Coordinates of C-alpha atoms and ligand atoms in Angstrom, one line a residue:
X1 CA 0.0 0.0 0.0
X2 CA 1.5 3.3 -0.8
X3 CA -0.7 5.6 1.7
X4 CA -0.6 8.7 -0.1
X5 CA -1.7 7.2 -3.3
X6 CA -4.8 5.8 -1.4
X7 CA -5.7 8.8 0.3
X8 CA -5.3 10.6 -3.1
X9 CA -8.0 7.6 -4.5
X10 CA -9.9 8.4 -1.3
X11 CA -10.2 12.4 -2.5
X12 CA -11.6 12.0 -5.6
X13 CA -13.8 9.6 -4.7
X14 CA -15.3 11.2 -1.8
X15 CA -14.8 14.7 -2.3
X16 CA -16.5 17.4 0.3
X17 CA -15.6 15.2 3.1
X18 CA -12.7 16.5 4.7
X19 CA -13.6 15.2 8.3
X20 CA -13.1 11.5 6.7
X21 CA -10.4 12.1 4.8
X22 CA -8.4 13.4 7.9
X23 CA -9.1 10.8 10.0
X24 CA -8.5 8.4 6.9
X25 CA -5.1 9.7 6.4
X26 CA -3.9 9.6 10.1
X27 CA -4.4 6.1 10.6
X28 CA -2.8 5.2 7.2
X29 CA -0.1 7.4 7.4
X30 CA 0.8 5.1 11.1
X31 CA 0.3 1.5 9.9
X32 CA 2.0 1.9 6.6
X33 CA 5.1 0.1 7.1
X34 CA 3.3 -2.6 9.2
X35 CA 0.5 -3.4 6.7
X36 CA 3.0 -3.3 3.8
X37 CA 4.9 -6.5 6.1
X38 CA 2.1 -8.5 5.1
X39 CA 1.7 -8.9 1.4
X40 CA -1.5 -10.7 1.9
X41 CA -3.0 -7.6 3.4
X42 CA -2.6 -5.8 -0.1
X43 CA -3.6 -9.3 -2.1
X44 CA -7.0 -9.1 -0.5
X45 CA -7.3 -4.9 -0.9
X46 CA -7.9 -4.7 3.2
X47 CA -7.2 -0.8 3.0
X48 CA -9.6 -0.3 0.9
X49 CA -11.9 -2.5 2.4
X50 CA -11.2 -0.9 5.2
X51 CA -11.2 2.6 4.7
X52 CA -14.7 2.3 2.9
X53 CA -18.0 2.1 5.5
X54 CA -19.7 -1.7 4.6
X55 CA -23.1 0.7 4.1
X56 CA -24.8 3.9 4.7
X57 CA -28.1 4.6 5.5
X58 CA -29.3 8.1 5.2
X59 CA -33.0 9.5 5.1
X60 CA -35.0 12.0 5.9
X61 CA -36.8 12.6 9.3
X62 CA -40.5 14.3 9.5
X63 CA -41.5 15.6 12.7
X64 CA -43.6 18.3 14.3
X65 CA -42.3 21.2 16.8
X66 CA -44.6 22.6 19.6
X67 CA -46.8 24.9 17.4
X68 CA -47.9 22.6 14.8
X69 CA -45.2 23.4 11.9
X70 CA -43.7 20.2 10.2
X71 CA -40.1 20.0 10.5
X72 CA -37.2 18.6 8.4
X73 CA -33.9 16.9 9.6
X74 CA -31.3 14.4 7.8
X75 CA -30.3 11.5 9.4
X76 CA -27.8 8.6 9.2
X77 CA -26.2 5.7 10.2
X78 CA -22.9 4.3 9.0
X79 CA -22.4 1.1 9.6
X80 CA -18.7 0.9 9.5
X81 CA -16.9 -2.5 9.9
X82 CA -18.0 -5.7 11.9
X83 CA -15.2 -7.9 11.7
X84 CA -14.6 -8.2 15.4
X85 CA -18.4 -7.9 16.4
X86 CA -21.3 -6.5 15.6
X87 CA -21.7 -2.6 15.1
X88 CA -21.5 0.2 17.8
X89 CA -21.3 3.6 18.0
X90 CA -23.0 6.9 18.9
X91 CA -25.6 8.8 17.7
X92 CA -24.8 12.7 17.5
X93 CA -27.5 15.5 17.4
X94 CA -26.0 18.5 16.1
X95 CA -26.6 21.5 13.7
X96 CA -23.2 20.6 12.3
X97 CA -23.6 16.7 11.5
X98 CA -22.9 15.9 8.2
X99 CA -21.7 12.4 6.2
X100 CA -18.3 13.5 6.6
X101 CA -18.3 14.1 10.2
X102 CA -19.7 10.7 10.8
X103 CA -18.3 9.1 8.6
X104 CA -15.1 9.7 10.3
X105 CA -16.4 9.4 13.7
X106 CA -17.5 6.0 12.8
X107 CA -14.4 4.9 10.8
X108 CA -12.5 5.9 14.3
X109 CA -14.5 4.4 16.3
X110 CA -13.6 0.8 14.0
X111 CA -9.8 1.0 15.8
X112 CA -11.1 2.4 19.2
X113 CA -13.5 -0.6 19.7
X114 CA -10.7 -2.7 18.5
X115 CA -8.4 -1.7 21.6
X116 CA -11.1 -2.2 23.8
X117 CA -10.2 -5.6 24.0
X118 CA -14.6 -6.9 23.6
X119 CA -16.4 -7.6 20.5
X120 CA -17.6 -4.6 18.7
X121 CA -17.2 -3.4 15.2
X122 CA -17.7 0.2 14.6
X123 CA -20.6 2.4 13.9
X124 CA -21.8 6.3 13.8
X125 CA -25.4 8.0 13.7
X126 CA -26.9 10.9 14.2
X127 CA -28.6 13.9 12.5
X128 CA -28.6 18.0 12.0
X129 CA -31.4 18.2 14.4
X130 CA -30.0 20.1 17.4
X131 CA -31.7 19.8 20.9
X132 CA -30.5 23.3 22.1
X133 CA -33.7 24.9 22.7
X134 CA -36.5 22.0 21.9
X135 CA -39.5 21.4 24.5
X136 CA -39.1 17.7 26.0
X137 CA -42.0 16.6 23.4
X138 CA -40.0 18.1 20.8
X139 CA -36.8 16.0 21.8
X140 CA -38.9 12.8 21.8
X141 CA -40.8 13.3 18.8
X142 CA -37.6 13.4 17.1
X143 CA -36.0 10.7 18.6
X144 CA -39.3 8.8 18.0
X145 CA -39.4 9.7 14.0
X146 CA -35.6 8.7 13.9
X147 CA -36.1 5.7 15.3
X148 CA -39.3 4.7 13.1
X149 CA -36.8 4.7 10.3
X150 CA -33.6 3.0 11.7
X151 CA -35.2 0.5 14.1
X152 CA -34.5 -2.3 10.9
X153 CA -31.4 -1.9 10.4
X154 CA -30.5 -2.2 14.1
X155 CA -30.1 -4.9 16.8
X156 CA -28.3 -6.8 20.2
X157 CA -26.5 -8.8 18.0
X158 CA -26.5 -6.4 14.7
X159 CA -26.0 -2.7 15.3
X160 CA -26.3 -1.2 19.0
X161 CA -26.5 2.6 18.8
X162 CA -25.7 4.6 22.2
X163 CA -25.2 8.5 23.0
X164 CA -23.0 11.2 21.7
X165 CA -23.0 14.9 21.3
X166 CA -26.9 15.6 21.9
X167 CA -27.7 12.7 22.7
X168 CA -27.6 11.5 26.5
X169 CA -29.8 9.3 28.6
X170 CA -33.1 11.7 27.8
X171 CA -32.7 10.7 23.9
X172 CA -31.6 7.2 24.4
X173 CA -34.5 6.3 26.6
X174 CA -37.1 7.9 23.8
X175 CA -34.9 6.1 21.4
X176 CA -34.6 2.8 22.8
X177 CA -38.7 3.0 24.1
X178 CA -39.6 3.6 20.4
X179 CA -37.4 0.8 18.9
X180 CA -38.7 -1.8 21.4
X181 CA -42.8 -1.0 20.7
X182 CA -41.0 -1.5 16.8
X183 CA -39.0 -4.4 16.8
X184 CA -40.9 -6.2 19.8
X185 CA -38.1 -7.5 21.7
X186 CA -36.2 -6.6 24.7
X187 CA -32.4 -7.3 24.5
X188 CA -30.8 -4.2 24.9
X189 CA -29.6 -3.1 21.5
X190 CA -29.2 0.6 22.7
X191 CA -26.2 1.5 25.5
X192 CA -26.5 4.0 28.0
X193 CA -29.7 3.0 28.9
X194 CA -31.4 4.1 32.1
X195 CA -30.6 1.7 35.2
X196 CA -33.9 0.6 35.3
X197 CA -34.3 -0.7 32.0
X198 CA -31.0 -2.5 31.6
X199 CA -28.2 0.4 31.9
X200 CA -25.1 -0.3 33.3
X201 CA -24.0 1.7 36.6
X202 CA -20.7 3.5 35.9
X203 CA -22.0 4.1 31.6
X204 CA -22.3 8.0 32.6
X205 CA -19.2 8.6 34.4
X206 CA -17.1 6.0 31.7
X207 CA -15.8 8.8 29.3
X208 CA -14.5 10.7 31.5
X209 CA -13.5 8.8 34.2
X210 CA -11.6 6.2 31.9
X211 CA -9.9 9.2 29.9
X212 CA -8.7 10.3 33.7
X213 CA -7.6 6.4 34.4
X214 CA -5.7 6.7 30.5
X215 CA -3.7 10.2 31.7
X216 CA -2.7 8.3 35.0
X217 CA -1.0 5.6 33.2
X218 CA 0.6 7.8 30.6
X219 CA 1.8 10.1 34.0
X220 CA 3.2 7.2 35.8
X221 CA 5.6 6.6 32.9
X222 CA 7.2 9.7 34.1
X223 CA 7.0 9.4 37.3
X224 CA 4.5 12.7 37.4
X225 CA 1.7 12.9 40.1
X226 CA -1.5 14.6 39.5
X227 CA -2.4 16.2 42.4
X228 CA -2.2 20.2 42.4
X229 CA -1.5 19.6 38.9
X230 CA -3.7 22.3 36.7
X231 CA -5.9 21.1 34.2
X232 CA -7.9 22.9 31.4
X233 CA -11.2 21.1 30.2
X234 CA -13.2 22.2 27.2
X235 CA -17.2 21.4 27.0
X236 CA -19.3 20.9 29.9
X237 CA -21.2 18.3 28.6
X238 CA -21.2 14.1 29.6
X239 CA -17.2 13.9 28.6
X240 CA -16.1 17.0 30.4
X241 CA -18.0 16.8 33.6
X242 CA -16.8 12.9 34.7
X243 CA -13.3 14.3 33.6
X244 CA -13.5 17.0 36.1
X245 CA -15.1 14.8 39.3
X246 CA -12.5 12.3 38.5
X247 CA -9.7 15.0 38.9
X248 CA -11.2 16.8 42.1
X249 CA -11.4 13.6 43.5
X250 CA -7.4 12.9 43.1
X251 CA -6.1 16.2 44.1
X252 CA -6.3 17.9 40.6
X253 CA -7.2 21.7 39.7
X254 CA -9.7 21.8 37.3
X255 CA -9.2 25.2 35.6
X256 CA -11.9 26.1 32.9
X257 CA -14.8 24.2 31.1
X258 CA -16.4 25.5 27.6
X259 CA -19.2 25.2 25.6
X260 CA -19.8 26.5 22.1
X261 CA -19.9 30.2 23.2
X262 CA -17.3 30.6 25.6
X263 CA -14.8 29.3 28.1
X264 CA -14.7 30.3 32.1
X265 CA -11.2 30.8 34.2
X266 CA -10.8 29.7 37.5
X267 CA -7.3 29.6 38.3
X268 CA -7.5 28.7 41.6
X269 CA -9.5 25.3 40.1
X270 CA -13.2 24.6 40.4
X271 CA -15.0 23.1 43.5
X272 CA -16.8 20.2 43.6
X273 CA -19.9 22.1 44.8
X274 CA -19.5 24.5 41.9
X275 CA -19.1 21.5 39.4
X276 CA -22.4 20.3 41.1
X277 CA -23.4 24.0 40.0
X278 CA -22.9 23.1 36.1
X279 CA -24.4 19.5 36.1
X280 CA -27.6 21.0 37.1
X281 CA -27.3 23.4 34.7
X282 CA -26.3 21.7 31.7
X283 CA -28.7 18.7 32.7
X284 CA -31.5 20.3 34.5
X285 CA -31.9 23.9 33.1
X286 CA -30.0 23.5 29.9
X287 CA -27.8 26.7 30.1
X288 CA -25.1 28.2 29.0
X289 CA -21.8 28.1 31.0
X290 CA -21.9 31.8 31.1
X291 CA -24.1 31.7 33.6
X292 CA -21.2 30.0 36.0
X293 CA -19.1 33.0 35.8
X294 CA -22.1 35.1 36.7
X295 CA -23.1 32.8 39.6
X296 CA -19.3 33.0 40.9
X297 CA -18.1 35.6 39.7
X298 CA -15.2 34.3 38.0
X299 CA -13.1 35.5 34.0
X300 CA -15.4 34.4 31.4
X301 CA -14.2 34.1 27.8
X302 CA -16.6 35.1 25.5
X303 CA -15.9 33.1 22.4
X304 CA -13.0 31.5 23.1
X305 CA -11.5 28.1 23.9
X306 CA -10.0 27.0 26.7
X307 CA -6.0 26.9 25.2
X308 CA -5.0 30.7 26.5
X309 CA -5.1 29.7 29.6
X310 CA -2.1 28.5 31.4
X311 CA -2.7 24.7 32.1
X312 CA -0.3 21.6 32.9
X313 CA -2.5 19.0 31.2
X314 CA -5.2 19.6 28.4
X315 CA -8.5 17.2 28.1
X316 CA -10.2 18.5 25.3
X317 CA -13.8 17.0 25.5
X318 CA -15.9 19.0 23.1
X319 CA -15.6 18.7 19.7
X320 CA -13.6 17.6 16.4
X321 CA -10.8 20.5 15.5
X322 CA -11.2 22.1 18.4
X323 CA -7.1 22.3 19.0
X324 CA -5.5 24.0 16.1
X325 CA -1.8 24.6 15.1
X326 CA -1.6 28.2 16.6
X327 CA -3.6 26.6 20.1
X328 CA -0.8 24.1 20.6
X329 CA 1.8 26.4 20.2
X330 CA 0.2 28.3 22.9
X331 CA 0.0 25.4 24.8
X332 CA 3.3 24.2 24.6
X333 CA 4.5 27.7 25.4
X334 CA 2.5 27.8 28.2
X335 CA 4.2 24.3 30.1
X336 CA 1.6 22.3 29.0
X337 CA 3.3 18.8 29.2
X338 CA 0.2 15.9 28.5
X339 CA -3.0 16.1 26.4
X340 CA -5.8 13.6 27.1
X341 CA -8.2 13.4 24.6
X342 CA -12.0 13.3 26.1
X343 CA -13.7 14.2 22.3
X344 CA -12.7 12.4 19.2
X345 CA -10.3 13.9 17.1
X346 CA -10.0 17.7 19.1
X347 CA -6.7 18.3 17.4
X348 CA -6.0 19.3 14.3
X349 CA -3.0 17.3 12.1
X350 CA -0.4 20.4 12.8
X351 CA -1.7 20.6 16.4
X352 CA -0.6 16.6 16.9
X353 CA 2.5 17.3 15.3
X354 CA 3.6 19.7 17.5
X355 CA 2.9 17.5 20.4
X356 CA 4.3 14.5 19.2
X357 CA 7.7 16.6 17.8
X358 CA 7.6 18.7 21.5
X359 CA 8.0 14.9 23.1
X360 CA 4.8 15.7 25.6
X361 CA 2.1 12.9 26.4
X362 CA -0.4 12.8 24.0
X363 CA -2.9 10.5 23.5
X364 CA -5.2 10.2 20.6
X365 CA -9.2 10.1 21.5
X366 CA -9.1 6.8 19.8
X367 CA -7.4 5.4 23.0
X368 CA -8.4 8.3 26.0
X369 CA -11.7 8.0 25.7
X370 CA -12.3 3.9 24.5
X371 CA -13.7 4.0 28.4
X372 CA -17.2 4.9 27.1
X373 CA -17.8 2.7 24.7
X374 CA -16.0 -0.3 27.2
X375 CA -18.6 0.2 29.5
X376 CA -21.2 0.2 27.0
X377 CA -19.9 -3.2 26.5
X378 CA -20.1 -3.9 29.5
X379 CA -23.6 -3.2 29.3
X380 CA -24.2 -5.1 26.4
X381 CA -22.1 -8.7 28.2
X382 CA -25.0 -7.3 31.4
X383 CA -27.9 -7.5 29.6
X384 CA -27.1 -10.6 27.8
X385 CA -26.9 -11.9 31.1
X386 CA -29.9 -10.5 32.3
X387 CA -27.6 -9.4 35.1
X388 CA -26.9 -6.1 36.2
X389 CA -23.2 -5.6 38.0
X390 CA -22.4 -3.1 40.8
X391 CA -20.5 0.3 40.3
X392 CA -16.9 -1.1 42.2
X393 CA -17.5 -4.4 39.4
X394 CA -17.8 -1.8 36.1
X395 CA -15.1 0.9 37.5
X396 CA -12.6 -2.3 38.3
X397 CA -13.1 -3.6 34.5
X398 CA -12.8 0.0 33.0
X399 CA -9.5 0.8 34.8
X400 CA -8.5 -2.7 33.5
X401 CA -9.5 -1.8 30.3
X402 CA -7.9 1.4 30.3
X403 CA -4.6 0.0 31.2
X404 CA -4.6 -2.6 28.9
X405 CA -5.3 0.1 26.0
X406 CA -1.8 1.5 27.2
X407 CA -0.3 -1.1 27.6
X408 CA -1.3 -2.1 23.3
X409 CA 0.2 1.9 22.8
X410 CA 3.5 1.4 24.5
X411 CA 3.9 -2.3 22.9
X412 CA 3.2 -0.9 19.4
X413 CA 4.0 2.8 20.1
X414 CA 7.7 3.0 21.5
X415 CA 10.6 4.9 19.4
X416 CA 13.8 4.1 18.9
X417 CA 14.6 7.5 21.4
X418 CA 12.4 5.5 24.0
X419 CA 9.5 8.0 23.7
X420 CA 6.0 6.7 23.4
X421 CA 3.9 7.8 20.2
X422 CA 0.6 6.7 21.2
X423 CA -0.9 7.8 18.1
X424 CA 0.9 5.2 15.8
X425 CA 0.6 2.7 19.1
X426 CA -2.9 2.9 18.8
X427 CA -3.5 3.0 15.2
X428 CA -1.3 -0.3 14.5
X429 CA -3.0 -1.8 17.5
X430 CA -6.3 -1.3 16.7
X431 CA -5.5 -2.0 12.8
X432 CA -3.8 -5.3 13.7
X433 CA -7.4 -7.2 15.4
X434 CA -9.6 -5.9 12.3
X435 CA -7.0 -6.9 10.0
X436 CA -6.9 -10.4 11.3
X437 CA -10.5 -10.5 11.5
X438 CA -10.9 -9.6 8.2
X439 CA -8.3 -11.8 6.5
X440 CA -10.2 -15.0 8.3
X441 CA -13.5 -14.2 7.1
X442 CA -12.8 -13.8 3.0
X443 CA -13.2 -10.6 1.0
X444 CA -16.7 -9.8 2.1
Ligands
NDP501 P1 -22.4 16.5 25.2 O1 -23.4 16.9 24.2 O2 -22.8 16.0 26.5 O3 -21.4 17.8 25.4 C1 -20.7 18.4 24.3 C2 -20.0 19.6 24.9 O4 -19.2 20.1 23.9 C3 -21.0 20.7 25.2 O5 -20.4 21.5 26.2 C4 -21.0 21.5 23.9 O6 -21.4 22.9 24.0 C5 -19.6 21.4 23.4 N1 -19.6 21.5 22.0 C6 -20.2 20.7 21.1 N2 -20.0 21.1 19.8 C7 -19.2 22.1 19.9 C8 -18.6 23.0 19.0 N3 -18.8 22.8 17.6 N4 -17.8 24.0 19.4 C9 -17.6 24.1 20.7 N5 -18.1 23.4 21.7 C10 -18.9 22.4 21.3 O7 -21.4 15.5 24.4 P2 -20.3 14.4 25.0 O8 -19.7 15.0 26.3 O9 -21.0 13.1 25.1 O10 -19.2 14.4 23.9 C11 -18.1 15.3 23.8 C12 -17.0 14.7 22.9 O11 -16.6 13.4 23.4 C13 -17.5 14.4 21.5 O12 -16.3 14.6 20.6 C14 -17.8 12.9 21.5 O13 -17.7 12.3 20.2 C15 -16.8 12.4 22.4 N6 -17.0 11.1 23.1 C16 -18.2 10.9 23.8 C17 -18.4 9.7 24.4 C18 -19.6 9.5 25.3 O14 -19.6 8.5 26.0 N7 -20.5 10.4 25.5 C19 -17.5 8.6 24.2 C20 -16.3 8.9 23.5 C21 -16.1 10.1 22.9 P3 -22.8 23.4 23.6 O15 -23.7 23.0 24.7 O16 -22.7 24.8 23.5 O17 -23.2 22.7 22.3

């Protein structure tokens, strides 16, 4: 395979789609030399096979707002690959969702299922229909017409959907509700269910919590203890918020959290009862994180992102791009010596080239944040059980998890100067159970 010839293939075939393409080109650009080891990879075209989702649904979704008028979204699911199990993966609701977006999302999440060490292929959803300002009927109508449409294509043992930007345990309990009264069966098939109806304990707190365990492994490599140690944040959504308990929990200073209009500053690091303070208000009232620095009084960014700020460690857990070139130079300048990524795909290609060539920790979403999907794994191995397991059971097998997924990065990661590039460890990792997978069950 000669990567840049494929990527080149990739461009004109799928042009407009520059969210794909990037996350195309990052993996391919790692596992180059190790895919080209194995002649019988290119015989049976796996990078293309690969690369390419195995289908794409996408439709249109009818619904009706609060006074009467009929609405409009797109939606989607890609079903990636399901080599290694069947396919999972989030469902987004944003104004920005878009083929490209999750298309990438769901070829990423392909290699980050991979490393969690269960059996799960790799999937994406979602739609332009953006819950920011929707009555609670509005939000289940949706999720309701959405559903109507997908519920075929989905299953336990085919395609098990779960949250995402948008989408938390309001949508996936309308979701999963309407795909039962559908498909008439009870099995799970959706993650991040409420605990009532077969969710797991620990599924909320997984993303965050696990991207914490991921930056304590990647810490104790150099010898470097968290406490007092000051951490910027972005979003203030599921991600962010389980990031920030975890670190007041162990000592660290959780300096700003985000959301798309601006950024607060707390120096001094956030409380725990002021983080209470933004779980009720992003879960309960649904406001915007300006409203923290006007209940505290503390520097609120208007429009910016968290990176200006002096920080230690960086857990970006908003969005894609959200850490460009200029941002990690900023970064870097400012001390900033590990990033942990909480979202998928924050930084930019120039941003994770300036980490990697600056020698900090940095770890890829791919890997940081495999906790969430783990413990919707976990959830699916519960409910096939009929069996639910306590908190202390599903936090013991995440931090397991976790530490096995660094363990795969510094195995397949380590240089030849001794430092750890857990981008390519990562990438070959997850590349190297699909690949098997794939060779062992025919061109398909
Ligand atoms: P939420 O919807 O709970 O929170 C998203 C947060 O990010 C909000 O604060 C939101 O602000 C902010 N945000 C979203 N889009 C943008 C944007 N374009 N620019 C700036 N800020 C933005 O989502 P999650 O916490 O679940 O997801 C966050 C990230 O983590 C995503 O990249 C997701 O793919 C990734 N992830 C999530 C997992 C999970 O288990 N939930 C698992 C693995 C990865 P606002 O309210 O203003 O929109």
């Amino acid at each position: 395979m000669n990567a840049s010839e494929v990527i080149s293939d990739l461009k004109r075939r799928f042009p407009g789609e520059p969210e794909y393409l990037q996350a195309v080109e990052e993996v391919l650009g790692s596992i180059e030399d190790v895919y080209n080891e194995h002649p019988e990879f290119e015989k049976y075209n796996l990078v293309e096979r690969l690369c390419i989702p195995d289908r794409v649904f996408m439709f249109r979704v009818s619904w009706v707002d609060d006074s009467g008028k009929v609405r409009t979204n797109m939606a989607y699911r890609i079903q990636h690959n399901n080599a290694i199990g069947p396919y999972k993966g989030g469902v987004r609701f944003h104004s920005s969702v878009n083929l490209s977006i999750l298309k990438f999302l769901a070829f990423e999440q392909t290699f980050k299922n991979s490393l969690t060490t269960l059996a799960m292929g790799g999937a994406k959803g979602g739609s332009d229909f953006s819950p920011r300002g929707k009555s609670d009927m509005e939000i289940m109508r949706f999720c309701q017409a959405y559903i109507s449409e997908l519920w075929r294509h989905i299953g336990a043992d085919t395609d098990v959907p779960a949250g995402d930007i948008g989408v938390g345990a309001r949508e996936v309990g309308y979701m999963y509700g309407m795909y039962k009264k559908m498909a008439r069966e009870n099995t799970g098939t959706f993650t991040g269910k409420g605990i009532e109806f077969g969710g797991s304990l620990m599924r909320p707190e997984a993303t965050g919590y696990g991207n914490v365990y991921f930056l304590l492994n990647m810490l104790e490599t150099r010898g470097i203890d968290i406490k007092g140690k000051r951490v910027a944040i972005s979003g203030s959504g599921n991600v962010a918020t389980y990031t920030a308990k975890k670190l007041l929990s162990l000592g660290a200073k959780v300096i700003t959290m985000s959301d798309s209009n601006g950024t607060i500053y707390v120096p001094e690091g956030i409380t725990e009862e002021q983080l209470d303070f933004i779980f009720t208000l992003k879960n309960v009232y649904r406001g915007r994180i300006r409203e923290f620095a006007e209940e505290y009084g503390c520097e609120y960014l208007e429009g910016k992102r968290p990176w200006g700020c002096p920080c230690d460690i960086a857990m970006p857990s908003a969005t894609q791009n959200e850490i460009d070139g200029d941002d990690a130079d900023t970064l870097l300048a400012n001390g900033c010596f590990a990033v942990s990524e909480g979202a998928n795909m924050p930084s930019t290609p120039e941003a994770v080239h300036k980490f990697i060539e600056a020698r900090i920790l940095y770890a890829p979403g791919k890997a940081a944040n495999a906790g969430g999907v783990s413990v919707s794994g976990l959830e699916m191995a519960q409910n096939s059980q009929k069996l639910s397991w306590t908190a202390e059971e599903v936090d013991q097998r995440l931090r397991g998890i976790m530490k096995e997924i660094h363990n795969k990065c510094l195995i397949y990661g380590k240089q030849d100067d001794g430092y750890t590039n857990y981008v390519k460890g990562a990438n070959i990792a997850g590349f190297m159970k699909v690949a098997r997978a794939m060779m062992a069950q025919g061109i398909l």
